mmCIF file of C-alpha atoms in Angstrom:
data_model
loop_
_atom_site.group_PDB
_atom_site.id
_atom_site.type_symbol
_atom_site.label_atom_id
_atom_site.label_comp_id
_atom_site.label_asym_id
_atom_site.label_seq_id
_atom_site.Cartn_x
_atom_site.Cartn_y
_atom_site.Cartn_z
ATOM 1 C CA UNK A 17 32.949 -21.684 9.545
ATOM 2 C CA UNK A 18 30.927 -20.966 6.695
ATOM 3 C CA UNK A 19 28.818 -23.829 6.481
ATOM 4 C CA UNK A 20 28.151 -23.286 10.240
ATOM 5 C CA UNK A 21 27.276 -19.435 9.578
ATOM 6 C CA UNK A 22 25.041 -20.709 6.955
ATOM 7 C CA UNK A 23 23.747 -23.068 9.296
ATOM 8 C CA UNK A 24 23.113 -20.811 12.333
ATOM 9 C CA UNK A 25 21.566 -18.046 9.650
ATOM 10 C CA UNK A 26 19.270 -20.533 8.059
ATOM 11 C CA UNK A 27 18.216 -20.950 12.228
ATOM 12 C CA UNK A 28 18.000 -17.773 14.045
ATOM 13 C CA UNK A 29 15.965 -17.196 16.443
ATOM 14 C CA UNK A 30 12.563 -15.910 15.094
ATOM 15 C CA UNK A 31 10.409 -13.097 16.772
ATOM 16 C CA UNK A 32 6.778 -13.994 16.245
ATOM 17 C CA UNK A 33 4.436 -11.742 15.133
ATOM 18 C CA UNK A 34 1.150 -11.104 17.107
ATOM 19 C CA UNK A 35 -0.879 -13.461 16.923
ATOM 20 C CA UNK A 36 -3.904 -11.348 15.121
ATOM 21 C CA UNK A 37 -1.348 -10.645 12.320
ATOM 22 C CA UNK A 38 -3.230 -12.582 9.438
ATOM 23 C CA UNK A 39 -6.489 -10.862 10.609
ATOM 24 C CA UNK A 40 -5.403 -7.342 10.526
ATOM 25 C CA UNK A 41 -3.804 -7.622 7.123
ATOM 26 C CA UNK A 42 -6.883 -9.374 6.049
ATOM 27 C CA UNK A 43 -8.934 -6.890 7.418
ATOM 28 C CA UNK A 44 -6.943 -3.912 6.020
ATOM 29 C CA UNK A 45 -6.694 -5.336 2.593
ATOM 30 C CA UNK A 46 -10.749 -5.537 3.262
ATOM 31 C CA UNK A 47 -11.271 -2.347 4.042
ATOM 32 C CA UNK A 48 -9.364 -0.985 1.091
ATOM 33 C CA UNK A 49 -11.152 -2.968 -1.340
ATOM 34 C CA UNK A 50 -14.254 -1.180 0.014
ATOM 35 C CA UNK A 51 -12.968 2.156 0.294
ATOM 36 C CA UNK A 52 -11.537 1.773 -3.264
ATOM 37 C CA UNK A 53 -15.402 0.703 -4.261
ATOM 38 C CA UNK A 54 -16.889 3.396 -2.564
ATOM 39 C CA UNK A 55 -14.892 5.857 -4.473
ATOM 40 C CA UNK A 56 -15.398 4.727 -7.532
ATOM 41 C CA UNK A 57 -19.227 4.744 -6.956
ATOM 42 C CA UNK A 58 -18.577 8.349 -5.917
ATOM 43 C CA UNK A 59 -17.026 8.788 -9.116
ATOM 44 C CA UNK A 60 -19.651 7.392 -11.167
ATOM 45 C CA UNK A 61 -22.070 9.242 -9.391
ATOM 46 C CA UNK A 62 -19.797 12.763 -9.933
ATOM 47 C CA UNK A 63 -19.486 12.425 -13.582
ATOM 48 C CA UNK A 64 -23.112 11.355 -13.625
ATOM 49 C CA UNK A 65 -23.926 14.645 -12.561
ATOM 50 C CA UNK A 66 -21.143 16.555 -14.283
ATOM 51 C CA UNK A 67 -23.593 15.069 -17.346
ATOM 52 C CA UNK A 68 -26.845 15.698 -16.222
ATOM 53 C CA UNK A 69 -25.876 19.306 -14.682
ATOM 54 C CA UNK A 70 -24.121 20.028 -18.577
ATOM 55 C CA UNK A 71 -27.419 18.552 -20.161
ATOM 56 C CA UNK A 72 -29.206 21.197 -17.611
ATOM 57 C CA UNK A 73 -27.523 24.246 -18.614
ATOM 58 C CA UNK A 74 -27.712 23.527 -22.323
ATOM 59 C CA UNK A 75 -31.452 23.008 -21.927
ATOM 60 C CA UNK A 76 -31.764 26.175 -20.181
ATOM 61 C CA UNK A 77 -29.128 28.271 -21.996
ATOM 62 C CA UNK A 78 -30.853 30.309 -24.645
ATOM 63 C CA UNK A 79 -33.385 31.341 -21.861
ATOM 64 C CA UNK A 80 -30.748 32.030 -19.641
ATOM 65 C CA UNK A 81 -28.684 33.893 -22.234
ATOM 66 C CA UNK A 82 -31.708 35.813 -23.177
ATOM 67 C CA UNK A 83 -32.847 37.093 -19.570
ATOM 68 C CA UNK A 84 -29.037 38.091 -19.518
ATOM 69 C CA UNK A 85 -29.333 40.215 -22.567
ATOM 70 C CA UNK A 86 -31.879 41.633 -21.378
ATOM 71 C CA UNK A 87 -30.342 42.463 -17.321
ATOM 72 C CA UNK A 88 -27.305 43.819 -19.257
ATOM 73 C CA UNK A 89 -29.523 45.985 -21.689
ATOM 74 C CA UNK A 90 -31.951 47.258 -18.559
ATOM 75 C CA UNK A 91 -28.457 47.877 -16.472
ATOM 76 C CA UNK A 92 -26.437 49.735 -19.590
ATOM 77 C CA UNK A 93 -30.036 51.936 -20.269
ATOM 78 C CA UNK A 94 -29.166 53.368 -16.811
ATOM 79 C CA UNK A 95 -26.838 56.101 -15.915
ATOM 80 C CA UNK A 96 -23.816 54.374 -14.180
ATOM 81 C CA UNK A 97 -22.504 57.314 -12.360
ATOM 82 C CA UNK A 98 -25.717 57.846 -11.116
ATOM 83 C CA UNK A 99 -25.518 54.267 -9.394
ATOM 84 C CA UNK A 100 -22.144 54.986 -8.042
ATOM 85 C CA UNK A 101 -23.994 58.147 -6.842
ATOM 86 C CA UNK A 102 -26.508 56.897 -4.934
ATOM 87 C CA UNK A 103 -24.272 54.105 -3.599
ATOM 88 C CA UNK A 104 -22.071 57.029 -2.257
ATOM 89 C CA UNK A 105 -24.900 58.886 -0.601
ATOM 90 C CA UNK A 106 -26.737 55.739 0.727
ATOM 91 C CA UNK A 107 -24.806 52.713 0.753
ATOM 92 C CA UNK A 108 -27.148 50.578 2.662
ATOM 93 C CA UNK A 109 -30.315 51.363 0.942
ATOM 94 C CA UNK A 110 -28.482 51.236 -2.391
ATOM 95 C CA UNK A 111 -27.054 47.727 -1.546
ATOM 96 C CA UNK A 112 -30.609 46.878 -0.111
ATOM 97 C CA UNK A 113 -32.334 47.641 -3.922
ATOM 98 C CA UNK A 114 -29.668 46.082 -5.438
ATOM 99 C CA UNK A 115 -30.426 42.884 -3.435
ATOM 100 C CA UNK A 116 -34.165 43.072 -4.155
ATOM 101 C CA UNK A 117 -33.639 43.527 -7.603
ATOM 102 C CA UNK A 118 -31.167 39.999 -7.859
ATOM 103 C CA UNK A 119 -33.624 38.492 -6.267
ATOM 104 C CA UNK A 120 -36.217 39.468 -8.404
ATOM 105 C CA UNK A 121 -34.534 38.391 -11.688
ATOM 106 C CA UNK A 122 -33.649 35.413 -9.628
ATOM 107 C CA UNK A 123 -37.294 34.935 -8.524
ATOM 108 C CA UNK A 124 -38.298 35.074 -12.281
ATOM 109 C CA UNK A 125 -35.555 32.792 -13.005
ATOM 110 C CA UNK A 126 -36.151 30.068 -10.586
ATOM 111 C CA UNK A 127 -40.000 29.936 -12.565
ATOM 112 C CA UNK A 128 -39.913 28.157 -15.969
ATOM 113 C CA UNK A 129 -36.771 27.378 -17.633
ATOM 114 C CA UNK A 130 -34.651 29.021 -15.076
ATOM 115 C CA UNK A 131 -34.849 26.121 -12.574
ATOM 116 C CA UNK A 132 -33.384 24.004 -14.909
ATOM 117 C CA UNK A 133 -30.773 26.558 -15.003
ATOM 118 C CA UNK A 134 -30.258 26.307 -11.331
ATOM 119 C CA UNK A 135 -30.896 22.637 -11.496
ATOM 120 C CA UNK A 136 -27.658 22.607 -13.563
ATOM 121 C CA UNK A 137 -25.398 24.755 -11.478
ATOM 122 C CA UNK A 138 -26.556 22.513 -8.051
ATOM 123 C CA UNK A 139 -25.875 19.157 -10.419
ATOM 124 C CA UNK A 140 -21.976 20.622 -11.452
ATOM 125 C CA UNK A 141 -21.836 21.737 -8.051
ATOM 126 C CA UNK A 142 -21.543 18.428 -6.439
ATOM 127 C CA UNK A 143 -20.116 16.702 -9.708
ATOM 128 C CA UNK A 144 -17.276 19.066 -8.564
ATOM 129 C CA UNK A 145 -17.226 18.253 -4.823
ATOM 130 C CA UNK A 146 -17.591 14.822 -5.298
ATOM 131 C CA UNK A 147 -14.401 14.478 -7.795
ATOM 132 C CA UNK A 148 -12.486 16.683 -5.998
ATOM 133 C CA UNK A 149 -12.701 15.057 -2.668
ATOM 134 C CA UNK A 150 -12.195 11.691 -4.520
ATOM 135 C CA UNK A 151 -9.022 13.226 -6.399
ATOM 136 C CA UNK A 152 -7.719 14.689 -2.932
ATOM 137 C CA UNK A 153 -8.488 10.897 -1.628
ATOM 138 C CA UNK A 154 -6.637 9.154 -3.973
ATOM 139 C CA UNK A 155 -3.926 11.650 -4.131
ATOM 140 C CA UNK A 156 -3.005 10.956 -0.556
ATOM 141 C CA UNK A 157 0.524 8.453 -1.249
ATOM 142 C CA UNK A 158 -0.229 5.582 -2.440
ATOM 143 C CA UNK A 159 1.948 2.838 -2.064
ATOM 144 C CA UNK A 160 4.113 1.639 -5.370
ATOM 145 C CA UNK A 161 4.543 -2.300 -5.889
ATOM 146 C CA UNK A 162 7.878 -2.038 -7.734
ATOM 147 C CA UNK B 6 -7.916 -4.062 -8.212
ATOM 148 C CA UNK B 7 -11.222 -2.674 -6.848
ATOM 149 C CA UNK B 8 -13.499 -4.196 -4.930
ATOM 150 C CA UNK B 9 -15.968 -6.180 -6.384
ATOM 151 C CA UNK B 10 -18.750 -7.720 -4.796
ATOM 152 C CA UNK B 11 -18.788 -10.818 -7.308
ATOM 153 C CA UNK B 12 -16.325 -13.288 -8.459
ATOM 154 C CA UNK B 13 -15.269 -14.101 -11.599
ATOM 155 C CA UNK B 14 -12.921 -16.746 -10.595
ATOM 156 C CA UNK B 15 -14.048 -20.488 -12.290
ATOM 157 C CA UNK B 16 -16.297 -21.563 -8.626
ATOM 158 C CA UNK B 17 -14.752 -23.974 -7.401
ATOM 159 C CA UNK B 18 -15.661 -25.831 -3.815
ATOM 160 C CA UNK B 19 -14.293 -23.967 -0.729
ATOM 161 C CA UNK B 20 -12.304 -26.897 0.488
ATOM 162 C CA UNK B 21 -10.797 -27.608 -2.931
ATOM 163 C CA UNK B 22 -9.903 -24.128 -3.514
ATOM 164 C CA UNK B 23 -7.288 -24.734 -0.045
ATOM 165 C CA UNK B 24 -5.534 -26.731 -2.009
ATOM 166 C CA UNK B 25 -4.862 -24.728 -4.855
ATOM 167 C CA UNK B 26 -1.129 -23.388 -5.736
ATOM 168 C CA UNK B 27 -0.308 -19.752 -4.589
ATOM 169 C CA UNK B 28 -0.032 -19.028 -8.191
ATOM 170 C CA UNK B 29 -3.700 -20.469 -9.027
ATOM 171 C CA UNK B 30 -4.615 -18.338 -6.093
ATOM 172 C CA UNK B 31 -2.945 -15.278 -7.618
ATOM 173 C CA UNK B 32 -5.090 -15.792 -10.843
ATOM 174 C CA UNK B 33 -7.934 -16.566 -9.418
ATOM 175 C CA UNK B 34 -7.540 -13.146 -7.245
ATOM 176 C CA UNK B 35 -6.821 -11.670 -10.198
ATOM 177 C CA UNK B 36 -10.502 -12.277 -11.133
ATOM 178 C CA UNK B 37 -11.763 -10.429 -8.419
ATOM 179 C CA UNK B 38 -11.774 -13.237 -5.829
ATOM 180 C CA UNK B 39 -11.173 -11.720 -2.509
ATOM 181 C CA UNK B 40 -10.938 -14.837 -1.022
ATOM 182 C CA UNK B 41 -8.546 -16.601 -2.841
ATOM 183 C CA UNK B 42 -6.458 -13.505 -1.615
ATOM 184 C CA UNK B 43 -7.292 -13.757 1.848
ATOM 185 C CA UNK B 44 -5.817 -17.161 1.719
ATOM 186 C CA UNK B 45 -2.715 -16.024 0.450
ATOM 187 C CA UNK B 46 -2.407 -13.747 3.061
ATOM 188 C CA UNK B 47 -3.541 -16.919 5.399
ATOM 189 C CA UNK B 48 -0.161 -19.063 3.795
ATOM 190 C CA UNK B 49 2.044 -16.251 3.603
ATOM 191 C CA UNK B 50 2.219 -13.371 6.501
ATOM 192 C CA UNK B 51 3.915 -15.147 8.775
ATOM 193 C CA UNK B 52 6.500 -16.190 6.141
ATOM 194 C CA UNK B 53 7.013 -12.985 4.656
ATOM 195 C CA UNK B 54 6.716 -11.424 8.409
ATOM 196 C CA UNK B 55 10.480 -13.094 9.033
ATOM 197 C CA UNK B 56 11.343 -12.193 5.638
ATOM 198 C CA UNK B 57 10.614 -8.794 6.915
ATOM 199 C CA UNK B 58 11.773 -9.013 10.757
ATOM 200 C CA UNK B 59 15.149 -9.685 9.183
ATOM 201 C CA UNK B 60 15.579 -6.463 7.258
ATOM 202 C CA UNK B 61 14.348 -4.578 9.936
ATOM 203 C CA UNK B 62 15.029 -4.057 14.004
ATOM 204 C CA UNK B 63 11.586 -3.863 14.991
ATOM 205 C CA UNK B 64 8.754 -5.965 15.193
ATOM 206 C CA UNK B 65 5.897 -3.538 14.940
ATOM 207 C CA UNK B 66 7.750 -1.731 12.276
ATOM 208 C CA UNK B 67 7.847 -5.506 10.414
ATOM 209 C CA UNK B 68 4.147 -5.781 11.016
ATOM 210 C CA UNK B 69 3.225 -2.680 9.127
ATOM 211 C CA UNK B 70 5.504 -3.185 6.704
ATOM 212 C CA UNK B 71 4.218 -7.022 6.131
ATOM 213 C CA UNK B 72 0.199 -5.223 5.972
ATOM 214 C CA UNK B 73 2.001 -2.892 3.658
ATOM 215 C CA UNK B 74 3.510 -5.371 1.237
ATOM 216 C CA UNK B 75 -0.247 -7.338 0.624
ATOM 217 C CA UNK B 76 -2.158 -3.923 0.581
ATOM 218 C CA UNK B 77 0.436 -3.096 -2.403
ATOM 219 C CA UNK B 78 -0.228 -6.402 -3.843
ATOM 220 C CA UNK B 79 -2.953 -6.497 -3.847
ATOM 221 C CA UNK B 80 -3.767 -2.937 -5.330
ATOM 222 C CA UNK B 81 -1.333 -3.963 -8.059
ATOM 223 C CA UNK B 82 -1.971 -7.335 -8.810
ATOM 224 C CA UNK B 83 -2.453 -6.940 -12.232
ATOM 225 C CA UNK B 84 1.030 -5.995 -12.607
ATOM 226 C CA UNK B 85 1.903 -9.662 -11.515
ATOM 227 C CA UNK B 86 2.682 -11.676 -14.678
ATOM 228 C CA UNK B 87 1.070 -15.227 -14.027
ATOM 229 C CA UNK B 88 4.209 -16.657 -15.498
ATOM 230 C CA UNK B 89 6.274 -15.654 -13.086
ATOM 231 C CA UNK B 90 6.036 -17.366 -9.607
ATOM 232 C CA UNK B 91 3.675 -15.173 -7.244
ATOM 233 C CA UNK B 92 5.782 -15.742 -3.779
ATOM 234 C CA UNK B 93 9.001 -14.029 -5.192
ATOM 235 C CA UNK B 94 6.986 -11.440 -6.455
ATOM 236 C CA UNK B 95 5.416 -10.928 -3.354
ATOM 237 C CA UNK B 96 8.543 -10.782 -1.474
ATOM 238 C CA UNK B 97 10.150 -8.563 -4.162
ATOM 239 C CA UNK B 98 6.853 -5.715 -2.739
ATOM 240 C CA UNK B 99 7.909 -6.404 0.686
ATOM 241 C CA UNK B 100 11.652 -5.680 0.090
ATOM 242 C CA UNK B 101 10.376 -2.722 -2.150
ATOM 243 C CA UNK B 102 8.057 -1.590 0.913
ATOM 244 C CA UNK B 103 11.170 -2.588 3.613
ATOM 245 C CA UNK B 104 13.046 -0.162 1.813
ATOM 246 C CA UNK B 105 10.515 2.553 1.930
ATOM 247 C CA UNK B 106 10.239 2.101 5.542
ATOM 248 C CA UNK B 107 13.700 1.758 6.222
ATOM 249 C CA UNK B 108 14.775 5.665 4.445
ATOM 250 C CA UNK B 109 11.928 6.725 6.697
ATOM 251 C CA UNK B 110 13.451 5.410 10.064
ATOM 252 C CA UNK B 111 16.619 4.735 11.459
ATOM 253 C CA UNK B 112 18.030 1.338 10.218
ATOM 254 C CA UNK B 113 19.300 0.630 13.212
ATOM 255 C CA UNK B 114 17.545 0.006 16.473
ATOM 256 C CA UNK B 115 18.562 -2.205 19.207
ATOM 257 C CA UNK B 116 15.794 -1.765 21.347
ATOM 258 C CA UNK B 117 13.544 -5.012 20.323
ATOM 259 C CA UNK B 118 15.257 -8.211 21.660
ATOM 260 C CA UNK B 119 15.063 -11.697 19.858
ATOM 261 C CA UNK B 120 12.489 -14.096 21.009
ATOM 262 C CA UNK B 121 13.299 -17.492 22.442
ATOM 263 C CA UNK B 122 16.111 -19.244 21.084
ATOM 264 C CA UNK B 123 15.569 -21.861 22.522
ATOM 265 C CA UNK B 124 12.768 -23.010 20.578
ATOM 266 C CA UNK B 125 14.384 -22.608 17.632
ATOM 267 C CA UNK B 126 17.497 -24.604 18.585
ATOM 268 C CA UNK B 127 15.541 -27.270 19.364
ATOM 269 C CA UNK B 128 15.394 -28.813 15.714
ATOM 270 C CA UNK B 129 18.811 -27.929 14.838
ATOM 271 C CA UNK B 130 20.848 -29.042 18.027
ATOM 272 C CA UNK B 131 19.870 -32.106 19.985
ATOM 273 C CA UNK B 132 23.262 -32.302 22.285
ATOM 274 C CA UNK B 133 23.069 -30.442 25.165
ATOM 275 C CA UNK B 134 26.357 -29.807 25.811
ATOM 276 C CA UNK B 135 26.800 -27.789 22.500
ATOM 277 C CA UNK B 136 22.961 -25.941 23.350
ATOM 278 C CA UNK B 137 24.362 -23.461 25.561
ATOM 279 C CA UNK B 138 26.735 -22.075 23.558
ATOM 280 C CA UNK B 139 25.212 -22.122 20.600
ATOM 281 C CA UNK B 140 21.868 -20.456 21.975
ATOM 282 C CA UNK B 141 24.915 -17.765 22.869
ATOM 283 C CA UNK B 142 26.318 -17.852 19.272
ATOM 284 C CA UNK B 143 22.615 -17.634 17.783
ATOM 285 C CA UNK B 144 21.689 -14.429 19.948
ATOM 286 C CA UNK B 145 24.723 -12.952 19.523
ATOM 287 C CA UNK B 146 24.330 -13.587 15.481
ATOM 288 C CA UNK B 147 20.812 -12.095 15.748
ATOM 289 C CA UNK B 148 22.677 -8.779 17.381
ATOM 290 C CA UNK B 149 24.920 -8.758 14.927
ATOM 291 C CA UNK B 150 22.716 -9.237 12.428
ATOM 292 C CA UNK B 151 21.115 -5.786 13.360
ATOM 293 C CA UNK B 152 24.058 -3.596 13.467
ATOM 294 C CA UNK B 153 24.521 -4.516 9.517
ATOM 295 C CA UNK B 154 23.679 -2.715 6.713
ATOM 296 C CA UNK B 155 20.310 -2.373 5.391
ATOM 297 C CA UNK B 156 21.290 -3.834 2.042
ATOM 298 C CA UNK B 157 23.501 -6.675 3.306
ATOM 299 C CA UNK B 158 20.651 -7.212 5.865
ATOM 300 C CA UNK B 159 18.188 -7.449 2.773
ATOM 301 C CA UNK B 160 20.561 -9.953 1.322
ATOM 302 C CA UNK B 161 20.315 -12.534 4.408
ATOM 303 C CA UNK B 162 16.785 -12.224 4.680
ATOM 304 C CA UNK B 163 16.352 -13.071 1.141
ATOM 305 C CA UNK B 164 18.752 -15.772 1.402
ATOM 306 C CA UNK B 165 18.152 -17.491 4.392
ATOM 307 C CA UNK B 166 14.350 -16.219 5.461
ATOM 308 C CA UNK B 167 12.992 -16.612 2.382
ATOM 309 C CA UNK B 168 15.446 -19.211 0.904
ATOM 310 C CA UNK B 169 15.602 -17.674 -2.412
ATOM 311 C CA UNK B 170 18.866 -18.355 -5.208
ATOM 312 C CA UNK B 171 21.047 -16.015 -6.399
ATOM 313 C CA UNK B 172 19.131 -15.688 -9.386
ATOM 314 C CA UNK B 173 15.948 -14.966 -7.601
ATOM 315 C CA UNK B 174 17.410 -12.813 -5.142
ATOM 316 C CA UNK B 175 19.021 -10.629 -8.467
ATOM 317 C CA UNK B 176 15.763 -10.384 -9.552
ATOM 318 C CA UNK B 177 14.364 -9.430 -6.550
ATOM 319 C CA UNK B 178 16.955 -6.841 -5.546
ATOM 320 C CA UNK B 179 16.911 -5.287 -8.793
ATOM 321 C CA UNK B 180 21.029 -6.357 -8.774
ATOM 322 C CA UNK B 181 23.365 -8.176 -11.172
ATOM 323 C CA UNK B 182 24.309 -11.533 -9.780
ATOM 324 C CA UNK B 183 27.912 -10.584 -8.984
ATOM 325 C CA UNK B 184 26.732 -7.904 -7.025
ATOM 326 C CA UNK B 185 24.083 -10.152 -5.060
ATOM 327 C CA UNK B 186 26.828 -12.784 -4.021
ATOM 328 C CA UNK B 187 29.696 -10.064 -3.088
ATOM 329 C CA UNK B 188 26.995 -8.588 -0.813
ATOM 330 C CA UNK B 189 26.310 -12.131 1.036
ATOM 331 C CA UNK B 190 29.452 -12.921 0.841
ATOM 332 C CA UNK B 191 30.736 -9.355 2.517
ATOM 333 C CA UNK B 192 27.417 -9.848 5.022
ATOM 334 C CA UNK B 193 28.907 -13.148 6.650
ATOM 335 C CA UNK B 194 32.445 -11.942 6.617
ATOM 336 C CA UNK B 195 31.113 -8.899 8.727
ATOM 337 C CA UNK B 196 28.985 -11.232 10.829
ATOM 338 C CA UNK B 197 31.970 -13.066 11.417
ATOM 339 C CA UNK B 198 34.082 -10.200 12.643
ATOM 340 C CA UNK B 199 31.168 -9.016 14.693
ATOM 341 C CA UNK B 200 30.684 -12.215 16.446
ATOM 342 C CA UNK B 201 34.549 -12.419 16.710
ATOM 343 C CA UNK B 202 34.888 -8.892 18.283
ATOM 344 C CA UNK B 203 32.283 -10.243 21.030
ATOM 345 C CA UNK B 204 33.718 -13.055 21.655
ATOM 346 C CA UNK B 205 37.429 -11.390 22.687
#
């Protein structure tokens, strides 16, 4: 009996696959190898301008740090209950100086050194994006071999 | 591996490289040859699909867990050690990537039916007389088959799909040899009462 079971097991019946089988694992194991490629050029390209955005910023810092200095110095000179004040009385037009003012300083910023600044912030910005989408990518469960 | 646009795999002509061994293949894809790979796939899906269809009840479910098994192989093909025979290896990922599958899903399902056994019969019984009941015997093996345990299931599949030895089917179960032959040997004593318990 049990050289016929072996017999009979070594001859079942098989259940072919489709047909296309070889293709679609071909073409899967294609399409990984050029998702995996296009994420790594999308990390090469973050940390590129993690660098270039760092470079930015340390180009730009001791202008930066000095127009700072001087915003904190200009806001500490004034009377901060008298800001709260006025924000109190008149919200909107308060809000609405405040607004011109930023964009003033951010105006003067943007001229000279301060759009290298900016330059350096938009470069870390998508240094960020770009790693973390490929870090949620890859994160997504990836299938062990052992 | 990632996905290189070059090779740098020896070149060899495309006919000639056909004829080279799965494990020259392996090392070859292991250079970032993309090709040599696809022709592994070419000489092995349909072998490793069986493999597969064994362990599992379903045939799309054996599909995706075949695509599964060369995805993982190839994503962690430098983990293969070129001294060790690439098929087994490859078969160990599937049973790996069976079992995955198989803690997902219920084990058992009885809703795919076995193809033709006819076809099969053909080059194992030429007298008629004994066809008919042994096309019975065979379908009723391949339903028996189905209602056994994942593990003993894994066993025949290893054994008689694949035609591994004991030693390779330790190795690729992860199991001491004892343990590998008291599962077979348990699997065909249960196949036997199955097909026994049918028959009455």
């Amino acid at each position: 009996m049990s050289d016929r079971m072996d017999d009979w097991l070594s001859h079942l019946p098989a259940d072919p696959p489709r047909p296309d089988l070889t293709a679609r694992i071909t073409a899967a194991v294609a399409r990984y190898r050029r998702d995996r490629a296009m994420w790594r050029h999308i990390g090469v390209w973050a940390f590129a301008c993690a660098l270039a955005g760092a470079a930015c910023l340390v180009v730009s810092s001791p202008h930066v740090l000095a127009s700072l200095t001087q915003a904190l110095s200009a806001l500490e000179a004034k009377d901060v209950s008298l800001l709260l004040n006025a924000l109190a009385n008149s919200p909107l037009e308060t809000l609405a100086a405040w607004l011109d003012s930023g964009l003033t300083w951010q105006a003067a910023e943007v001229e000279g050194t301060g759009i290298v600044f900016m330059l350096g912030v938009a470069l870390l910005a998508c240094a960020a994006f770009g790693e973390l989408a490929r870090m949620l990518r890859t994160g997504a469960p990836a299938p062990t071999a052992e | 591996m990632d996905g290189e646009t070059f090779s740098l795999a020896p070149r060899i002509p495309i006919g000639a490289v056909a004829e080279l061994s799965d494990d020259e293949l392996a090392r070859r894809a292991l250079h970032d040859d993309p090709e040599s790979f696809n022709l592994l796939i070419e000489r092995h899906a349909h072998p490793l699909y069986r493999v597969v269809r064994r362990m599992c009840s379903d045939r799309a479910e054996a599909e995706a867990i075949t695509q599964e098994a060369f995805l993982r192989a190839w994503q962690h093909l430098r983990q293969w050690q070129p001294e060790r025979p690439f098929r087994p290896w490859l078969v160990q990922i599937a049973v790996n990537a069976a079992r995955d599958a198989l803690k997902k899903s219920s084990p058992l399902d009885f809703a795919d039916l076995p193809g033709d056994p006819a076809q099969t019969l053909a080059a194992v019984q030429p007298g008629p007389e004994e066809m008919v009941e042994q096309l019975e015997t065979l379908a009723q093996l391949t339903t028996a088959i189905e209602q056994l345990p994942v593990p003993y299931r894994m066993a025949l599949a290893l054994r008689f799909q694949a035609e591994m030895s004991y030693e390779e089917m330790a190795q690729t179960l992860n199991l001491p040899l004892n343990t590998v032959r008291t599962q077979l040997r348990r699997a065909k004593q249960r196949l036997r009462e199955l097909l026994e318990a049918a028959n009455e």
